[in-house]
PDB file of C-alpha atoms in Angstrom:
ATOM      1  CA  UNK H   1     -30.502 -37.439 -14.067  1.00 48.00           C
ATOM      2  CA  UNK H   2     -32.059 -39.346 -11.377  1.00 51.00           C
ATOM      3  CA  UNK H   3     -30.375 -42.742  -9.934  1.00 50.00           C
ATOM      4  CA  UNK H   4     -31.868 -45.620  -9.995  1.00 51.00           C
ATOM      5  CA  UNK H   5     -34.159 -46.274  -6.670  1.00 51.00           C
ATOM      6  CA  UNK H   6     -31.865 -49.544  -5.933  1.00 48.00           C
ATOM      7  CA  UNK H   7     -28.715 -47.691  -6.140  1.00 45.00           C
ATOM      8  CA  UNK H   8     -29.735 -44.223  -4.066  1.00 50.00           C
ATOM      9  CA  UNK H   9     -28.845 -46.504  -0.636  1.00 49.00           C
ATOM     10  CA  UNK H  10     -25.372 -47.432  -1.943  1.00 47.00           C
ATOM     11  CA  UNK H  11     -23.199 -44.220  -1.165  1.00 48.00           C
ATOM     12  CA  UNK H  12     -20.062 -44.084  -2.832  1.00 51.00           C
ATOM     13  CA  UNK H  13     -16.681 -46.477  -2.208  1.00 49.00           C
ATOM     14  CA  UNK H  14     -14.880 -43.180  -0.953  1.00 52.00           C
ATOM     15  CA  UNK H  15     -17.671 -41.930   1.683  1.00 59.00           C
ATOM     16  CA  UNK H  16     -17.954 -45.492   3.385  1.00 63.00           C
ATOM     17  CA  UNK H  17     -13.944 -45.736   3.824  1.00 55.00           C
ATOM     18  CA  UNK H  18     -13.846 -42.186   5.218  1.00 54.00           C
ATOM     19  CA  UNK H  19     -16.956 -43.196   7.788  1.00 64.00           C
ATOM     20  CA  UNK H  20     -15.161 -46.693   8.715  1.00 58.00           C
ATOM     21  CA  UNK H  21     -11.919 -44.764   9.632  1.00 51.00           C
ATOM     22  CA  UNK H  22     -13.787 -42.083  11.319  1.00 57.00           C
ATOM     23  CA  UNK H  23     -15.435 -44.618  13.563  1.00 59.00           C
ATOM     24  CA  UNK H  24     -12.459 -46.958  14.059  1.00 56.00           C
ATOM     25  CA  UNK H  25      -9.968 -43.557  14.489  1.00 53.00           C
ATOM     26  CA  UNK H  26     -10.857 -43.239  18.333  1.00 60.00           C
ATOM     27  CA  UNK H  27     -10.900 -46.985  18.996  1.00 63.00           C
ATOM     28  CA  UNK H  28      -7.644 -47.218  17.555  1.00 60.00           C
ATOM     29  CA  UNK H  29      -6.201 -44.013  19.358  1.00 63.00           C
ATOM     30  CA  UNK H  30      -7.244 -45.678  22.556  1.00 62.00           C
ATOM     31  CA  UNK H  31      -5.274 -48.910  22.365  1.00 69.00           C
ATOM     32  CA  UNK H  32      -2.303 -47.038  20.857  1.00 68.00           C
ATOM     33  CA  UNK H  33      -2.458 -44.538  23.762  1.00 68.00           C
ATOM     34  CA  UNK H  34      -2.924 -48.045  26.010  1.00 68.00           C
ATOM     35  CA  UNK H  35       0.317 -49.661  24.567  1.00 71.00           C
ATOM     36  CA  UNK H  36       2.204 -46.759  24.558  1.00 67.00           C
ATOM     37  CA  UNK H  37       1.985 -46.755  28.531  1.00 68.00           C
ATOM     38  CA  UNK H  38       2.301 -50.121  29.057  1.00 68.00           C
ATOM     39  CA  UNK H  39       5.886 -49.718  26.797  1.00 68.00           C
ATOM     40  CA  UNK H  40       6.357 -46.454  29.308  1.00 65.00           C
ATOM     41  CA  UNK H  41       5.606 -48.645  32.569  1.00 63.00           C
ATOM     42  CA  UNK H  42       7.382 -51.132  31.365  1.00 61.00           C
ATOM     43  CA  UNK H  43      10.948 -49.136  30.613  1.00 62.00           C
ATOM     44  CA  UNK H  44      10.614 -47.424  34.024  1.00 57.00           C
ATOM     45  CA  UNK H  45      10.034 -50.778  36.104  1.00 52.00           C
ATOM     46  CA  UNK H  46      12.758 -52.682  33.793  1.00 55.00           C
ATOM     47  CA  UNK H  47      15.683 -51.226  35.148  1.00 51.00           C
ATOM     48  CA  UNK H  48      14.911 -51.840  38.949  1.00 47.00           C
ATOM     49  CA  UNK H  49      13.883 -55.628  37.869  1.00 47.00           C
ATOM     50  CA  UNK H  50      16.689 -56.296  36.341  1.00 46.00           C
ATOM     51  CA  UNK H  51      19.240 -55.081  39.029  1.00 49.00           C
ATOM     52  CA  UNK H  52      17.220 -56.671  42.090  1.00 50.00           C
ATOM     53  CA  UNK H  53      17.232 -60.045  40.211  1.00 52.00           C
ATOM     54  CA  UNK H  54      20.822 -58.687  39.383  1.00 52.00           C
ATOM     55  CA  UNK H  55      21.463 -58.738  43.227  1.00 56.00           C
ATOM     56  CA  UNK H  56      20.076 -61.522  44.579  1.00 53.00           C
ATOM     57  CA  UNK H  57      21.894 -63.480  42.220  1.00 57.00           C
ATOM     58  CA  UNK H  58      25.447 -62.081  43.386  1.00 58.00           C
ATOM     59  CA  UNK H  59      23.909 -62.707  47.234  1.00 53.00           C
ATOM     60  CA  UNK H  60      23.440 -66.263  46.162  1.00 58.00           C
ATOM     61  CA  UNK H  61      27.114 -66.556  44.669  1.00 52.00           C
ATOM     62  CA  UNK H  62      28.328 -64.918  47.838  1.00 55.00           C
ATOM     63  CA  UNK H  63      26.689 -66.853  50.315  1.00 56.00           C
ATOM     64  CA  UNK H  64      28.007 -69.892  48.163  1.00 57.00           C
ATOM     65  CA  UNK H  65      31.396 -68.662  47.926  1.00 51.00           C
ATOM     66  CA  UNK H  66      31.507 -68.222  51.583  1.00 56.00           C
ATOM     67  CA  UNK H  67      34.259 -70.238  53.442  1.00 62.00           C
ATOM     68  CA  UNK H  68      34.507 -70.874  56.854  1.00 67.00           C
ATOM     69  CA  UNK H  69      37.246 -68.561  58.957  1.00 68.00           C
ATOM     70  CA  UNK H  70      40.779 -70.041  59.762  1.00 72.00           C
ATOM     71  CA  UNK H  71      41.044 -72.082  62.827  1.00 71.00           C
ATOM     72  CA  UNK H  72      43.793 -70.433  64.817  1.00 73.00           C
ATOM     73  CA  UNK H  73      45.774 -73.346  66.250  1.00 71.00           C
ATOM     74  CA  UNK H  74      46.272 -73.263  70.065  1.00 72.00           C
ATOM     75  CA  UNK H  75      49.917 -73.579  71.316  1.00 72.00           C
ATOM     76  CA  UNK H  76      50.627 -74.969  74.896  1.00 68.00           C
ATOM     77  CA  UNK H  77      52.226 -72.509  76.648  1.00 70.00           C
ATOM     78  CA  UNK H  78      53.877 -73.026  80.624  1.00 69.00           C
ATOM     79  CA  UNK H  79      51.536 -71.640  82.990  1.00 68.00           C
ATOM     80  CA  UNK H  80      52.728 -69.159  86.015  1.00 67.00           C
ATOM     81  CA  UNK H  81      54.991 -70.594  88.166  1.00 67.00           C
ATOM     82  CA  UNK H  82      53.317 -71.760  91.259  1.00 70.00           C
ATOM     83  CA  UNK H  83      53.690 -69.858  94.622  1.00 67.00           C
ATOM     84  CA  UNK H  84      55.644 -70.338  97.479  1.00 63.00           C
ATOM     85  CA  UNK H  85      54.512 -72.641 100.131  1.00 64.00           C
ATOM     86  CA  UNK H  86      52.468 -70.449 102.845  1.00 64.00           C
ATOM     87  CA  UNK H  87      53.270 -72.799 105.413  1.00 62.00           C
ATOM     88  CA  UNK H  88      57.026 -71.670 105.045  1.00 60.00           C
ATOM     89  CA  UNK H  89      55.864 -67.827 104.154  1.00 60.00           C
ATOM     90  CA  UNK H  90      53.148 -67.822 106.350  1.00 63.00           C
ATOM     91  CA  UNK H  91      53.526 -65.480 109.760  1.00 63.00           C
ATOM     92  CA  UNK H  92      53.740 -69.232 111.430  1.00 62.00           C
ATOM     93  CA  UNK H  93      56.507 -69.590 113.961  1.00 59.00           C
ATOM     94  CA  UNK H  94      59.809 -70.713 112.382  1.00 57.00           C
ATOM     95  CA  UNK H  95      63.576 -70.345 112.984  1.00 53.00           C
ATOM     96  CA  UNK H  96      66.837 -70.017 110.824  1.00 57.00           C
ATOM     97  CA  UNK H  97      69.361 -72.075 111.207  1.00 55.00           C
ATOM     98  CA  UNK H  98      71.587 -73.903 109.227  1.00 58.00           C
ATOM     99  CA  UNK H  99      70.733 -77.597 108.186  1.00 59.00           C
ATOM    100  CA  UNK H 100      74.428 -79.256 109.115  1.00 60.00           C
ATOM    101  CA  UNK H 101      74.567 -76.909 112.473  1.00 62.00           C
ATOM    102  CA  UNK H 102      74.587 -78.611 115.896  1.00 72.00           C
ATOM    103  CA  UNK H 103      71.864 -78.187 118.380  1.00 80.00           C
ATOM    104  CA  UNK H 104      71.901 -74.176 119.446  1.00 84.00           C
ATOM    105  CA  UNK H 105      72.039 -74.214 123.190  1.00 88.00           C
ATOM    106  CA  UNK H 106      70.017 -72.028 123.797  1.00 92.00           C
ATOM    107  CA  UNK H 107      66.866 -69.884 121.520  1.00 93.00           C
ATOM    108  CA  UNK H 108      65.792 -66.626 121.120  1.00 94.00           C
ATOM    109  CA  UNK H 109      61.799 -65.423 120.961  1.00 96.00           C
ATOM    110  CA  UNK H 110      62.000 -62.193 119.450  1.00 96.00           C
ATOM    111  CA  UNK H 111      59.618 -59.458 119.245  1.00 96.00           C
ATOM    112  CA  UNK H 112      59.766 -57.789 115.044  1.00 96.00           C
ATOM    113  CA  UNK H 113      58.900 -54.322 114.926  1.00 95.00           C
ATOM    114  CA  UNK H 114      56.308 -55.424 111.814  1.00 94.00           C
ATOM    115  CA  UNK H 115      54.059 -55.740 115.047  1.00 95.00           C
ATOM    116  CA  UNK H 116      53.497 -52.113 115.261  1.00 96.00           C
ATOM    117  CA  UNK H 117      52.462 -52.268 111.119  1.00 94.00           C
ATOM    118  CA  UNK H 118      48.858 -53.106 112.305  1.00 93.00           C
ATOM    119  CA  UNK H 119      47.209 -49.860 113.559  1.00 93.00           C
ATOM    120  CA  UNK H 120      45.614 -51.441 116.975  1.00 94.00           C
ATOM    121  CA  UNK H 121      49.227 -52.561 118.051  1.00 95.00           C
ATOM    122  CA  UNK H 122      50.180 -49.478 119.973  1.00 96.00           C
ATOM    123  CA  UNK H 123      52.959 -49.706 122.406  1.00 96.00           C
ATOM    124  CA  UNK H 124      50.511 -49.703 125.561  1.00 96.00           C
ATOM    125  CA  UNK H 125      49.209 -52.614 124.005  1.00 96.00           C
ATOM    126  CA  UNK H 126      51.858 -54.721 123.051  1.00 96.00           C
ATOM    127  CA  UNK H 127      53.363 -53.878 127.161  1.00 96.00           C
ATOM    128  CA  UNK H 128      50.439 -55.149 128.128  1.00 96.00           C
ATOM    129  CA  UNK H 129      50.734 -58.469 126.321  1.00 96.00           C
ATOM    130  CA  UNK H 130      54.164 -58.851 127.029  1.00 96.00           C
ATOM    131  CA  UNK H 131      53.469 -58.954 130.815  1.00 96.00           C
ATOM    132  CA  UNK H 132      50.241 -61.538 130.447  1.00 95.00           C
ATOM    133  CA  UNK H 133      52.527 -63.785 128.762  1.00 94.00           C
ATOM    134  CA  UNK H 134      56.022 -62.960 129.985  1.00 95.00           C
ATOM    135  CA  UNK H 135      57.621 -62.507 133.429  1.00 94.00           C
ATOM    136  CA  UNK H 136      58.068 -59.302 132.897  1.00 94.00           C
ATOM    137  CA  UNK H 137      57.727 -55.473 134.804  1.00 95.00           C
ATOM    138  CA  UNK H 138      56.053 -52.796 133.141  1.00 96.00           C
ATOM    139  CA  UNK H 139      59.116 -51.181 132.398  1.00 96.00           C
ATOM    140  CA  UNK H 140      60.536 -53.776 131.322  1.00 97.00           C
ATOM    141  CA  UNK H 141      58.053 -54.516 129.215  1.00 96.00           C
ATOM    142  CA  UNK H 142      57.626 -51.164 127.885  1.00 97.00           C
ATOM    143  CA  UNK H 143      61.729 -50.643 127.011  1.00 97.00           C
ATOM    144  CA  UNK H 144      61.161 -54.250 125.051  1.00 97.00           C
ATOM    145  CA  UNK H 145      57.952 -52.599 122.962  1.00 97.00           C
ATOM    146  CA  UNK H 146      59.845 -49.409 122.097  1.00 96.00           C
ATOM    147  CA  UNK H 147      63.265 -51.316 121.372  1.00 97.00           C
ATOM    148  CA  UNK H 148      61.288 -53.359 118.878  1.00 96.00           C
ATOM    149  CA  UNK H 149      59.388 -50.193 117.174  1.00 96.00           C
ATOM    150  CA  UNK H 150      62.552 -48.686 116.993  1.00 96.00           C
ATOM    151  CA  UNK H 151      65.327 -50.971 116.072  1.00 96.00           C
ATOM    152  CA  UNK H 152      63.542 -53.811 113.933  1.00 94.00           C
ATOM    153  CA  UNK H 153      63.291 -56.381 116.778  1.00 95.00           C
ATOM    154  CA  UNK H 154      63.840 -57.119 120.752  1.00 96.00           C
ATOM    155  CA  UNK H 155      64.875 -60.158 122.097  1.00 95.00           C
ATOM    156  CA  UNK H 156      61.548 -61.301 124.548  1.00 96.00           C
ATOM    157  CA  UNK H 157      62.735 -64.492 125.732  1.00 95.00           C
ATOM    158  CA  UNK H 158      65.862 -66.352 125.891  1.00 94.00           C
ATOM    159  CA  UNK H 159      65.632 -69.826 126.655  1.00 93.00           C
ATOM    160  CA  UNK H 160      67.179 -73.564 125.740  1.00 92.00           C
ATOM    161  CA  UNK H 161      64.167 -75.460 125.571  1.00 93.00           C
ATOM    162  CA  UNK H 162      63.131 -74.969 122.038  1.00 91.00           C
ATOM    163  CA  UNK H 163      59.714 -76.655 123.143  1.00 92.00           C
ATOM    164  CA  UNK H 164      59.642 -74.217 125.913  1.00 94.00           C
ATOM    165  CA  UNK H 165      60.200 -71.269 123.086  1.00 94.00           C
ATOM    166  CA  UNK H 166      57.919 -72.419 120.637  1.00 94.00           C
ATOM    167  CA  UNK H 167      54.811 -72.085 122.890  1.00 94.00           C
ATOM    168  CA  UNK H 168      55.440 -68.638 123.736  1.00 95.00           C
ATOM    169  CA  UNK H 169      56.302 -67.791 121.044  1.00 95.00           C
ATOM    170  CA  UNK H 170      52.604 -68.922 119.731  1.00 94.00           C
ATOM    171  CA  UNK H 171      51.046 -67.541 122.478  1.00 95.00           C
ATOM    172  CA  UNK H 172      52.109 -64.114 121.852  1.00 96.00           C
ATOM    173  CA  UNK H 173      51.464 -64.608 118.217  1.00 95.00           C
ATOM    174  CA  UNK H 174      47.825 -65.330 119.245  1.00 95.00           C
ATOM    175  CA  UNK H 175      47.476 -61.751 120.959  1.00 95.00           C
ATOM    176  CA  UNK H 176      48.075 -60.189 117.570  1.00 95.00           C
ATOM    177  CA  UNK H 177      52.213 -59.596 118.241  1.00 96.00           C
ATOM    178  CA  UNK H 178      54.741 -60.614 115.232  1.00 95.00           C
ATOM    179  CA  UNK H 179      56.725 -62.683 116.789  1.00 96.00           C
ATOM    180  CA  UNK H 180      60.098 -65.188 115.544  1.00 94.00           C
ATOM    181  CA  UNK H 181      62.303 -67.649 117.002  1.00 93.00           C
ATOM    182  CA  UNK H 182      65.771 -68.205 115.852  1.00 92.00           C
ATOM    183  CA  UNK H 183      68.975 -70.199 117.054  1.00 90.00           C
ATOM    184  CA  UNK H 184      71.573 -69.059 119.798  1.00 86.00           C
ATOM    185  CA  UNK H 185      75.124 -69.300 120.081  1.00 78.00           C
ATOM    186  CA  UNK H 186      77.476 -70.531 122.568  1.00 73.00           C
ATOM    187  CA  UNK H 187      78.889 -67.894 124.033  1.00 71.00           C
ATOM    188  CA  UNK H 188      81.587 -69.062 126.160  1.00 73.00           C
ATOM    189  CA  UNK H 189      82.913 -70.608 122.592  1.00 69.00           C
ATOM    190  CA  UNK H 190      82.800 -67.352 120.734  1.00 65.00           C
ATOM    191  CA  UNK H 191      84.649 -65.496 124.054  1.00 73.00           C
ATOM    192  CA  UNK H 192      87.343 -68.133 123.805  1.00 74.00           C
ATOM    193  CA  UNK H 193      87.540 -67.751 119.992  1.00 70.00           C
ATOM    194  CA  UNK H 194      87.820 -63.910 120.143  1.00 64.00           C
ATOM    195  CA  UNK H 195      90.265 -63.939 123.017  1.00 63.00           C
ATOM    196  CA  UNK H 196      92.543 -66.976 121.381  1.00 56.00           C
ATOM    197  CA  UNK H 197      92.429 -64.426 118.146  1.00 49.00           C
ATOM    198  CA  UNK H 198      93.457 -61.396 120.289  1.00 44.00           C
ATOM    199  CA  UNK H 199      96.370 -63.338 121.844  1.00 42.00           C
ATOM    200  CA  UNK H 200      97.449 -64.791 118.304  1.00 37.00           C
ATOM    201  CA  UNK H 201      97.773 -61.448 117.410  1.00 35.00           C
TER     202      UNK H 201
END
């Protein structure tokens, strides 16, 4: 039996559904496929997000936590003692004698065998000054350079003007030579003390 003309164009309820989801089925795959990435994208970036953010929040509580190092407190402490005058350790001419002694009568300029210490002092040398400065023969000179090198000192000079010591004493010194003055004793006193012992005894 043949439809009606005005109801040949309506198809049935079930073909129209099945067309609408066959046309909507890709569109619908497509945004499903979309969203599931995004969720995929999102779970794999998540992680990282959260622990940088995670970090630079504990940087901020450390950097605000931060206190500033102890102050170590300084304590005075004596410095090194200071050094000896060099006037009085200098190699300036001096002499030992006892403060509450009497005037020595007479003083000694003595040559110290620290002369021959410095390489250019050889014994032809120091002969040589010896006699510039000193009243002296080459011999004797040369006995009073080797007595020195060899037994710690000679006596140069014996003299009771101390003045009269002193300068040649300082002239020697300027000629490179090591070179002391010290007290003398009476003598006649200290051969009267040893014979007065001797005849006590």
């Amino acid at each position: 039996m043949d439809r009606p003309r005005a109801l040949r164009n309506i198809s049935p309820p079930d073909s129209q559904a099945a067309r609408l989801v066959q046309a909507m089925l890709p569109r619908a795959a497509r945004r499903l496929g979309l969203a599931v990435a995004c969720a995929a994208l999102a779970s794999l970036f998540q992680p990282y997000a959260f622990s940088s953010s995670a970090t630079l929040s504990s940087l901020q509580v450390q950097q605000r936590a931060a206190a500033p190092a102890p102050v170590t407190p300084t304590i005075d402490t004596p410095g090194a003692p200071s050094s000896p005058d060099p006037r009085r350790m200098g190699e300036a001419v001096r002499w030992l004698m006892d403060e509450e002694a009497e005037k020595p009568p007479e003083w000694h300029v003595l040559l110290l065998d620290k002369t021959f210490e410095i390489r250019k002092n050889t014994v032809y040398r120091v002969t040589s000054s010896l006699m510039s400065e000193l009243p002296l023969t080459l011999a004797e000179a040369r006995t009073k350079a080797e007595h020195a090198r060899d037994n710690f000192f000679s006596i140069l000079e014996t003299t009771p003007e101390w003045s009269k010591a002193i300068r040649t004493a300082q002239s020697l010194q300027r000629l490179g030579l090591s070179v002391r003055v010290v007290p003398g004793f009476d003598r006649e006193a200290f051969r009267n003390a040893g014979t007065g012992s001797v005849d006590a005894t």
